[in-house]
PDB file of C-alpha atoms in Angstrom:
ATOM      1  CA  UNK A1108      -9.857  39.451 -16.167  1.00 46.00           C
ATOM      2  CA  UNK A1109     -10.790  36.279 -14.289  1.00 49.00           C
ATOM      3  CA  UNK A1110      -8.214  33.573 -15.032  1.00 51.00           C
ATOM      4  CA  UNK A1111      -8.687  29.972 -14.004  1.00 50.00           C
ATOM      5  CA  UNK A1112      -5.612  28.582 -12.297  1.00 53.00           C
ATOM      6  CA  UNK A1113      -4.509  25.396 -13.988  1.00 58.00           C
ATOM      7  CA  UNK A1114      -2.926  22.633 -11.938  1.00 64.00           C
ATOM      8  CA  UNK A1115       0.812  22.227 -12.386  1.00 86.00           C
ATOM      9  CA  UNK A1116       3.141  19.251 -12.359  1.00 94.00           C
ATOM     10  CA  UNK A1117       5.042  19.226  -9.076  1.00 94.00           C
ATOM     11  CA  UNK A1118       8.468  17.825  -8.286  1.00 94.00           C
ATOM     12  CA  UNK A1119       7.280  16.842  -4.796  1.00 94.00           C
ATOM     13  CA  UNK A1120       4.298  14.644  -4.080  1.00 94.00           C
ATOM     14  CA  UNK A1121       1.677  16.498  -2.078  1.00 86.00           C
ATOM     15  CA  UNK A1122       0.417  14.620   0.967  1.00 89.00           C
ATOM     16  CA  UNK A1123      -3.352  14.616   0.673  1.00 89.00           C
ATOM     17  CA  UNK A1124      -6.097  12.290   1.851  1.00 88.00           C
ATOM     18  CA  UNK A1125      -6.973  11.261  -1.701  1.00 86.00           C
ATOM     19  CA  UNK A1126      -3.444  10.034  -2.505  1.00 91.00           C
ATOM     20  CA  UNK A1127      -2.605   8.390   0.821  1.00 90.00           C
ATOM     21  CA  UNK A1128      -3.092   4.839  -0.496  1.00 91.00           C
ATOM     22  CA  UNK A1129      -1.253   5.615  -3.757  1.00 95.00           C
ATOM     23  CA  UNK A1130       1.868   7.340  -2.408  1.00 94.00           C
ATOM     24  CA  UNK A1131       4.113   4.275  -2.548  1.00 94.00           C
ATOM     25  CA  UNK A1132       3.063   3.612  -6.152  1.00 96.00           C
ATOM     26  CA  UNK A1133       3.446   7.237  -7.224  1.00 97.00           C
ATOM     27  CA  UNK A1134       6.864   7.802  -5.656  1.00 95.00           C
ATOM     28  CA  UNK A1135       8.510   4.512  -6.703  1.00 95.00           C
ATOM     29  CA  UNK A1136      11.373   5.203  -9.168  1.00 92.00           C
ATOM     30  CA  UNK A1137      11.616   1.578 -10.246  1.00 91.00           C
ATOM     31  CA  UNK A1138       9.803  -0.133 -13.084  1.00 93.00           C
ATOM     32  CA  UNK A1139       6.024   0.145 -12.755  1.00 95.00           C
ATOM     33  CA  UNK A1140       5.728  -2.886 -15.056  1.00 94.00           C
ATOM     34  CA  UNK A1141       7.889  -5.005 -12.749  1.00 93.00           C
ATOM     35  CA  UNK A1142       5.984  -3.848  -9.677  1.00 95.00           C
ATOM     36  CA  UNK A1143       2.602  -4.741 -11.202  1.00 96.00           C
ATOM     37  CA  UNK A1144       3.974  -8.093 -12.428  1.00 95.00           C
ATOM     38  CA  UNK A1145       4.997  -8.880  -8.853  1.00 95.00           C
ATOM     39  CA  UNK A1146       1.377  -8.392  -7.741  1.00 95.00           C
ATOM     40  CA  UNK A1147      -0.365 -10.597 -10.319  1.00 96.00           C
ATOM     41  CA  UNK A1148      -0.915 -11.386 -13.986  1.00 97.00           C
ATOM     42  CA  UNK A1149       0.212  -8.362 -16.010  1.00 97.00           C
ATOM     43  CA  UNK A1150      -1.197  -7.317 -19.392  1.00 97.00           C
ATOM     44  CA  UNK A1151      -0.932  -4.344 -21.744  1.00 97.00           C
ATOM     45  CA  UNK A1152      -3.724  -3.281 -24.093  1.00 97.00           C
ATOM     46  CA  UNK A1153      -2.989  -0.612 -26.697  1.00 96.00           C
ATOM     47  CA  UNK A1154      -5.777   1.959 -26.790  1.00 97.00           C
ATOM     48  CA  UNK A1155      -4.269   4.354 -29.300  1.00 96.00           C
ATOM     49  CA  UNK A1156      -1.007   4.714 -31.149  1.00 95.00           C
ATOM     50  CA  UNK A1157      -0.164   7.194 -33.880  1.00 95.00           C
ATOM     51  CA  UNK A1158       0.429  10.840 -34.621  1.00 95.00           C
ATOM     52  CA  UNK A1159      -1.150  13.467 -32.401  1.00 96.00           C
ATOM     53  CA  UNK A1160      -0.589  16.823 -30.793  1.00 95.00           C
ATOM     54  CA  UNK A1161       1.019  17.179 -27.401  1.00 95.00           C
ATOM     55  CA  UNK A1162      -0.742  19.073 -24.659  1.00 91.00           C
ATOM     56  CA  UNK A1163       0.853  22.490 -23.998  1.00 91.00           C
ATOM     57  CA  UNK A1164       2.602  21.211 -20.856  1.00 91.00           C
ATOM     58  CA  UNK A1165       3.909  18.120 -22.714  1.00 95.00           C
ATOM     59  CA  UNK A1166       5.330  20.339 -25.462  1.00 95.00           C
ATOM     60  CA  UNK A1167       7.030  22.471 -22.815  1.00 94.00           C
ATOM     61  CA  UNK A1168       8.484  19.393 -21.057  1.00 95.00           C
ATOM     62  CA  UNK A1169       9.819  18.076 -24.379  1.00 96.00           C
ATOM     63  CA  UNK A1170      11.033  21.530 -25.479  1.00 95.00           C
ATOM     64  CA  UNK A1171       9.073  21.403 -28.749  1.00 96.00           C
ATOM     65  CA  UNK A1172       6.542  23.645 -30.467  1.00 94.00           C
ATOM     66  CA  UNK A1173       2.984  23.015 -29.138  1.00 90.00           C
ATOM     67  CA  UNK A1174       1.670  22.585 -32.693  1.00 91.00           C
ATOM     68  CA  UNK A1175       4.273  19.985 -33.643  1.00 95.00           C
ATOM     69  CA  UNK A1176       2.980  16.485 -34.350  1.00 96.00           C
ATOM     70  CA  UNK A1177       4.344  13.768 -32.062  1.00 97.00           C
ATOM     71  CA  UNK A1178       3.980  10.012 -31.703  1.00 96.00           C
ATOM     72  CA  UNK A1179       1.375   9.230 -29.044  1.00 96.00           C
ATOM     73  CA  UNK A1180       0.827   5.834 -27.452  1.00 96.00           C
ATOM     74  CA  UNK A1181      -1.894   5.180 -24.878  1.00 97.00           C
ATOM     75  CA  UNK A1182      -2.252   1.863 -23.104  1.00 97.00           C
ATOM     76  CA  UNK A1183      -4.172   0.259 -20.270  1.00 97.00           C
ATOM     77  CA  UNK A1184      -2.068  -1.733 -17.811  1.00 97.00           C
ATOM     78  CA  UNK A1185      -3.871  -4.544 -16.030  1.00 97.00           C
ATOM     79  CA  UNK A1186      -3.181  -6.727 -13.032  1.00 97.00           C
ATOM     80  CA  UNK A1187      -5.258  -9.904 -12.821  1.00 96.00           C
ATOM     81  CA  UNK A1188      -7.555  -8.527 -15.550  1.00 95.00           C
ATOM     82  CA  UNK A1189      -8.285  -5.312 -13.638  1.00 95.00           C
ATOM     83  CA  UNK A1190      -7.118  -2.086 -15.303  1.00 95.00           C
ATOM     84  CA  UNK A1191      -4.939  -0.283 -12.781  1.00 96.00           C
ATOM     85  CA  UNK A1192      -3.009   2.282 -14.857  1.00 97.00           C
ATOM     86  CA  UNK A1193      -3.648   4.427 -17.927  1.00 97.00           C
ATOM     87  CA  UNK A1194      -0.292   5.227 -19.553  1.00 97.00           C
ATOM     88  CA  UNK A1195       0.224   8.041 -22.072  1.00 97.00           C
ATOM     89  CA  UNK A1196       3.528   8.294 -23.938  1.00 96.00           C
ATOM     90  CA  UNK A1197       4.671  11.164 -26.155  1.00 97.00           C
ATOM     91  CA  UNK A1198       7.697  10.907 -28.448  1.00 96.00           C
ATOM     92  CA  UNK A1199       8.771  13.793 -30.709  1.00 96.00           C
ATOM     93  CA  UNK A1200       9.216  12.782 -34.357  1.00 93.00           C
ATOM     94  CA  UNK A1201      12.630  14.451 -34.461  1.00 90.00           C
ATOM     95  CA  UNK A1202      15.359  13.578 -33.894  1.00 89.00           C
ATOM     96  CA  UNK A1203      14.761  10.128 -35.346  1.00 87.00           C
ATOM     97  CA  UNK A1204      16.504   7.203 -33.757  1.00 86.00           C
ATOM     98  CA  UNK A1205      16.128   3.704 -32.333  1.00 87.00           C
ATOM     99  CA  UNK A1206      13.427   4.731 -29.866  1.00 86.00           C
ATOM    100  CA  UNK A1207      11.093   5.608 -32.751  1.00 87.00           C
ATOM    101  CA  UNK A1208      11.515   2.109 -34.220  1.00 87.00           C
ATOM    102  CA  UNK A1209      11.155   0.370 -30.855  1.00 86.00           C
ATOM    103  CA  UNK A1210       7.985   2.271 -29.979  1.00 86.00           C
ATOM    104  CA  UNK A1211       6.426   1.453 -33.359  1.00 86.00           C
ATOM    105  CA  UNK A1212       7.110  -2.275 -32.845  1.00 88.00           C
ATOM    106  CA  UNK A1213       6.040  -2.643 -29.201  1.00 90.00           C
ATOM    107  CA  UNK A1214       2.502  -3.849 -29.848  1.00 89.00           C
ATOM    108  CA  UNK A1215       1.001  -5.210 -26.614  1.00 91.00           C
ATOM    109  CA  UNK A1216       4.356  -5.246 -24.842  1.00 90.00           C
ATOM    110  CA  UNK A1217       5.297  -2.846 -22.091  1.00 92.00           C
ATOM    111  CA  UNK A1218       7.355   0.252 -22.845  1.00 90.00           C
ATOM    112  CA  UNK A1219       8.420   0.182 -19.192  1.00 86.00           C
ATOM    113  CA  UNK A1220      10.093  -3.187 -19.660  1.00 82.00           C
ATOM    114  CA  UNK A1221      12.178  -1.678 -22.480  1.00 83.00           C
ATOM    115  CA  UNK A1222      13.001   1.519 -20.576  1.00 83.00           C
ATOM    116  CA  UNK A1223      14.310  -0.334 -17.538  1.00 84.00           C
ATOM    117  CA  UNK A1224      16.012  -3.191 -19.401  1.00 81.00           C
ATOM    118  CA  UNK A1225      18.230  -1.058 -21.636  1.00 79.00           C
ATOM    119  CA  UNK A1226      21.171   0.638 -19.915  1.00 81.00           C
ATOM    120  CA  UNK A1227      21.105   3.526 -22.420  1.00 84.00           C
ATOM    121  CA  UNK A1228      17.977   5.112 -20.936  1.00 89.00           C
ATOM    122  CA  UNK A1229      18.280   7.903 -18.397  1.00 92.00           C
ATOM    123  CA  UNK A1230      15.234   8.798 -16.323  1.00 92.00           C
ATOM    124  CA  UNK A1231      14.674  12.375 -15.297  1.00 95.00           C
ATOM    125  CA  UNK A1232      12.854  13.440 -12.143  1.00 96.00           C
ATOM    126  CA  UNK A1233       9.325  12.233 -11.437  1.00 97.00           C
ATOM    127  CA  UNK A1234       6.632  14.904 -11.400  1.00 97.00           C
ATOM    128  CA  UNK A1235       3.184  14.529  -9.850  1.00 97.00           C
ATOM    129  CA  UNK A1236      -0.243  15.945 -10.481  1.00 95.00           C
ATOM    130  CA  UNK A1237      -3.834  15.498  -9.408  1.00 94.00           C
ATOM    131  CA  UNK A1238      -5.770  15.365 -12.696  1.00 93.00           C
ATOM    132  CA  UNK A1239      -9.327  16.580 -13.005  1.00 91.00           C
ATOM    133  CA  UNK A1240     -11.681  17.512 -15.844  1.00 89.00           C
ATOM    134  CA  UNK A1241      -9.560  20.603 -16.660  1.00 88.00           C
ATOM    135  CA  UNK A1242      -6.665  18.398 -17.763  1.00 89.00           C
ATOM    136  CA  UNK A1243      -6.283  17.214 -21.358  1.00 86.00           C
ATOM    137  CA  UNK A1244      -5.558  13.619 -20.307  1.00 91.00           C
ATOM    138  CA  UNK A1245      -8.341  13.312 -17.783  1.00 93.00           C
ATOM    139  CA  UNK A1246     -11.179  12.247 -20.114  1.00 91.00           C
ATOM    140  CA  UNK A1247      -9.236   9.366 -21.701  1.00 93.00           C
ATOM    141  CA  UNK A1248      -7.849   8.239 -18.340  1.00 94.00           C
ATOM    142  CA  UNK A1249     -11.267   8.478 -16.688  1.00 92.00           C
ATOM    143  CA  UNK A1250     -12.899   6.369 -19.435  1.00 91.00           C
ATOM    144  CA  UNK A1251     -10.138   3.768 -19.244  1.00 94.00           C
ATOM    145  CA  UNK A1252     -10.073   3.480 -15.451  1.00 91.00           C
ATOM    146  CA  UNK A1253     -13.849   3.596 -14.848  1.00 84.00           C
ATOM    147  CA  UNK A1254     -15.539   0.562 -13.322  1.00 65.00           C
ATOM    148  CA  UNK A1255     -19.217   0.170 -14.132  1.00 61.00           C
ATOM    149  CA  UNK A1256     -19.105   3.663 -15.593  1.00 64.00           C
ATOM    150  CA  UNK A1257     -17.814   5.257 -12.386  1.00 65.00           C
ATOM    151  CA  UNK A1258     -14.428   6.678 -11.523  1.00 62.00           C
ATOM    152  CA  UNK A1259     -13.243   9.356  -9.113  1.00 75.00           C
ATOM    153  CA  UNK A1260     -13.629  13.027 -10.033  1.00 81.00           C
ATOM    154  CA  UNK A1261      -9.840  13.306  -9.800  1.00 88.00           C
ATOM    155  CA  UNK A1262      -7.022  10.877 -10.536  1.00 93.00           C
ATOM    156  CA  UNK A1263      -3.386  10.955  -9.468  1.00 95.00           C
ATOM    157  CA  UNK A1264      -0.662  10.830 -12.101  1.00 97.00           C
ATOM    158  CA  UNK A1265       3.077  10.925 -12.380  1.00 97.00           C
ATOM    159  CA  UNK A1266       5.321  11.514 -15.340  1.00 97.00           C
ATOM    160  CA  UNK A1267       8.976  11.245 -16.231  1.00 96.00           C
ATOM    161  CA  UNK A1268      11.110  12.242 -19.151  1.00 96.00           C
ATOM    162  CA  UNK A1269      13.355   9.436 -20.374  1.00 94.00           C
ATOM    163  CA  UNK A1270      16.334  10.190 -22.609  1.00 92.00           C
ATOM    164  CA  UNK A1271      18.047   7.793 -24.986  1.00 91.00           C
ATOM    165  CA  UNK A1272      20.897   9.636 -26.639  1.00 90.00           C
ATOM    166  CA  UNK A1273      19.336  12.668 -28.362  1.00 92.00           C
ATOM    167  CA  UNK A1274      15.797  11.221 -28.200  1.00 93.00           C
ATOM    168  CA  UNK A1275      13.377  12.031 -25.369  1.00 95.00           C
ATOM    169  CA  UNK A1276      10.116  10.325 -24.478  1.00 95.00           C
ATOM    170  CA  UNK A1277       7.634  11.614 -21.913  1.00 97.00           C
ATOM    171  CA  UNK A1278       5.749   8.898 -20.036  1.00 97.00           C
ATOM    172  CA  UNK A1279       2.671   9.782 -17.978  1.00 97.00           C
ATOM    173  CA  UNK A1280       1.032   7.149 -15.773  1.00 97.00           C
ATOM    174  CA  UNK A1281      -2.423   7.756 -14.325  1.00 97.00           C
ATOM    175  CA  UNK A1282      -3.320   5.486 -11.398  1.00 96.00           C
ATOM    176  CA  UNK A1283      -6.641   3.871 -10.616  1.00 94.00           C
ATOM    177  CA  UNK A1284      -7.480   3.867  -6.902  1.00 90.00           C
ATOM    178  CA  UNK A1285      -7.818   0.078  -7.335  1.00 90.00           C
ATOM    179  CA  UNK A1286      -4.043  -0.283  -7.604  1.00 93.00           C
ATOM    180  CA  UNK A1287      -3.793   0.420  -3.887  1.00 86.00           C
ATOM    181  CA  UNK A1288      -5.580  -2.887  -3.264  1.00 82.00           C
ATOM    182  CA  UNK A1289      -2.648  -4.756  -4.839  1.00 71.00           C
TER     183      UNK A1289
END
């Protein structure tokens, strides 16, 4: 049986030529929102928000059944009107709590600003991955980050699990190579 090896999320950032310019962005444990705001005019555009299914690796990270419906929020983060990050957030529907209400009311505001402003949030380790067409998030990220219809064949991403009491939210950020120019 010929099995295709799927890429895995790694706890250490691989040092490769295609992530050299992005390493400082990928490894930074601070607020991505604050870092982009420091580089120029920041904006959030909601691409999708509602119920969906997690990818198998998201379900595993959240310790939920892969078929369970979750809240999904996808946004484009811009700096000076250039999209530099595709963000994908997954929140289990149970247990219910304040995070569910906050996420539903965010609109075009940054989840990152909330996560880093409220002392109740605890961030887990950052994990890294080079996304390509085999990954469930790649197509949406590729479409969002493309310029004139073109984007790299692979994109670098990081993700973290944030806890707020019994609630957990998984935040994945996929970086455009253009962010390195900031």
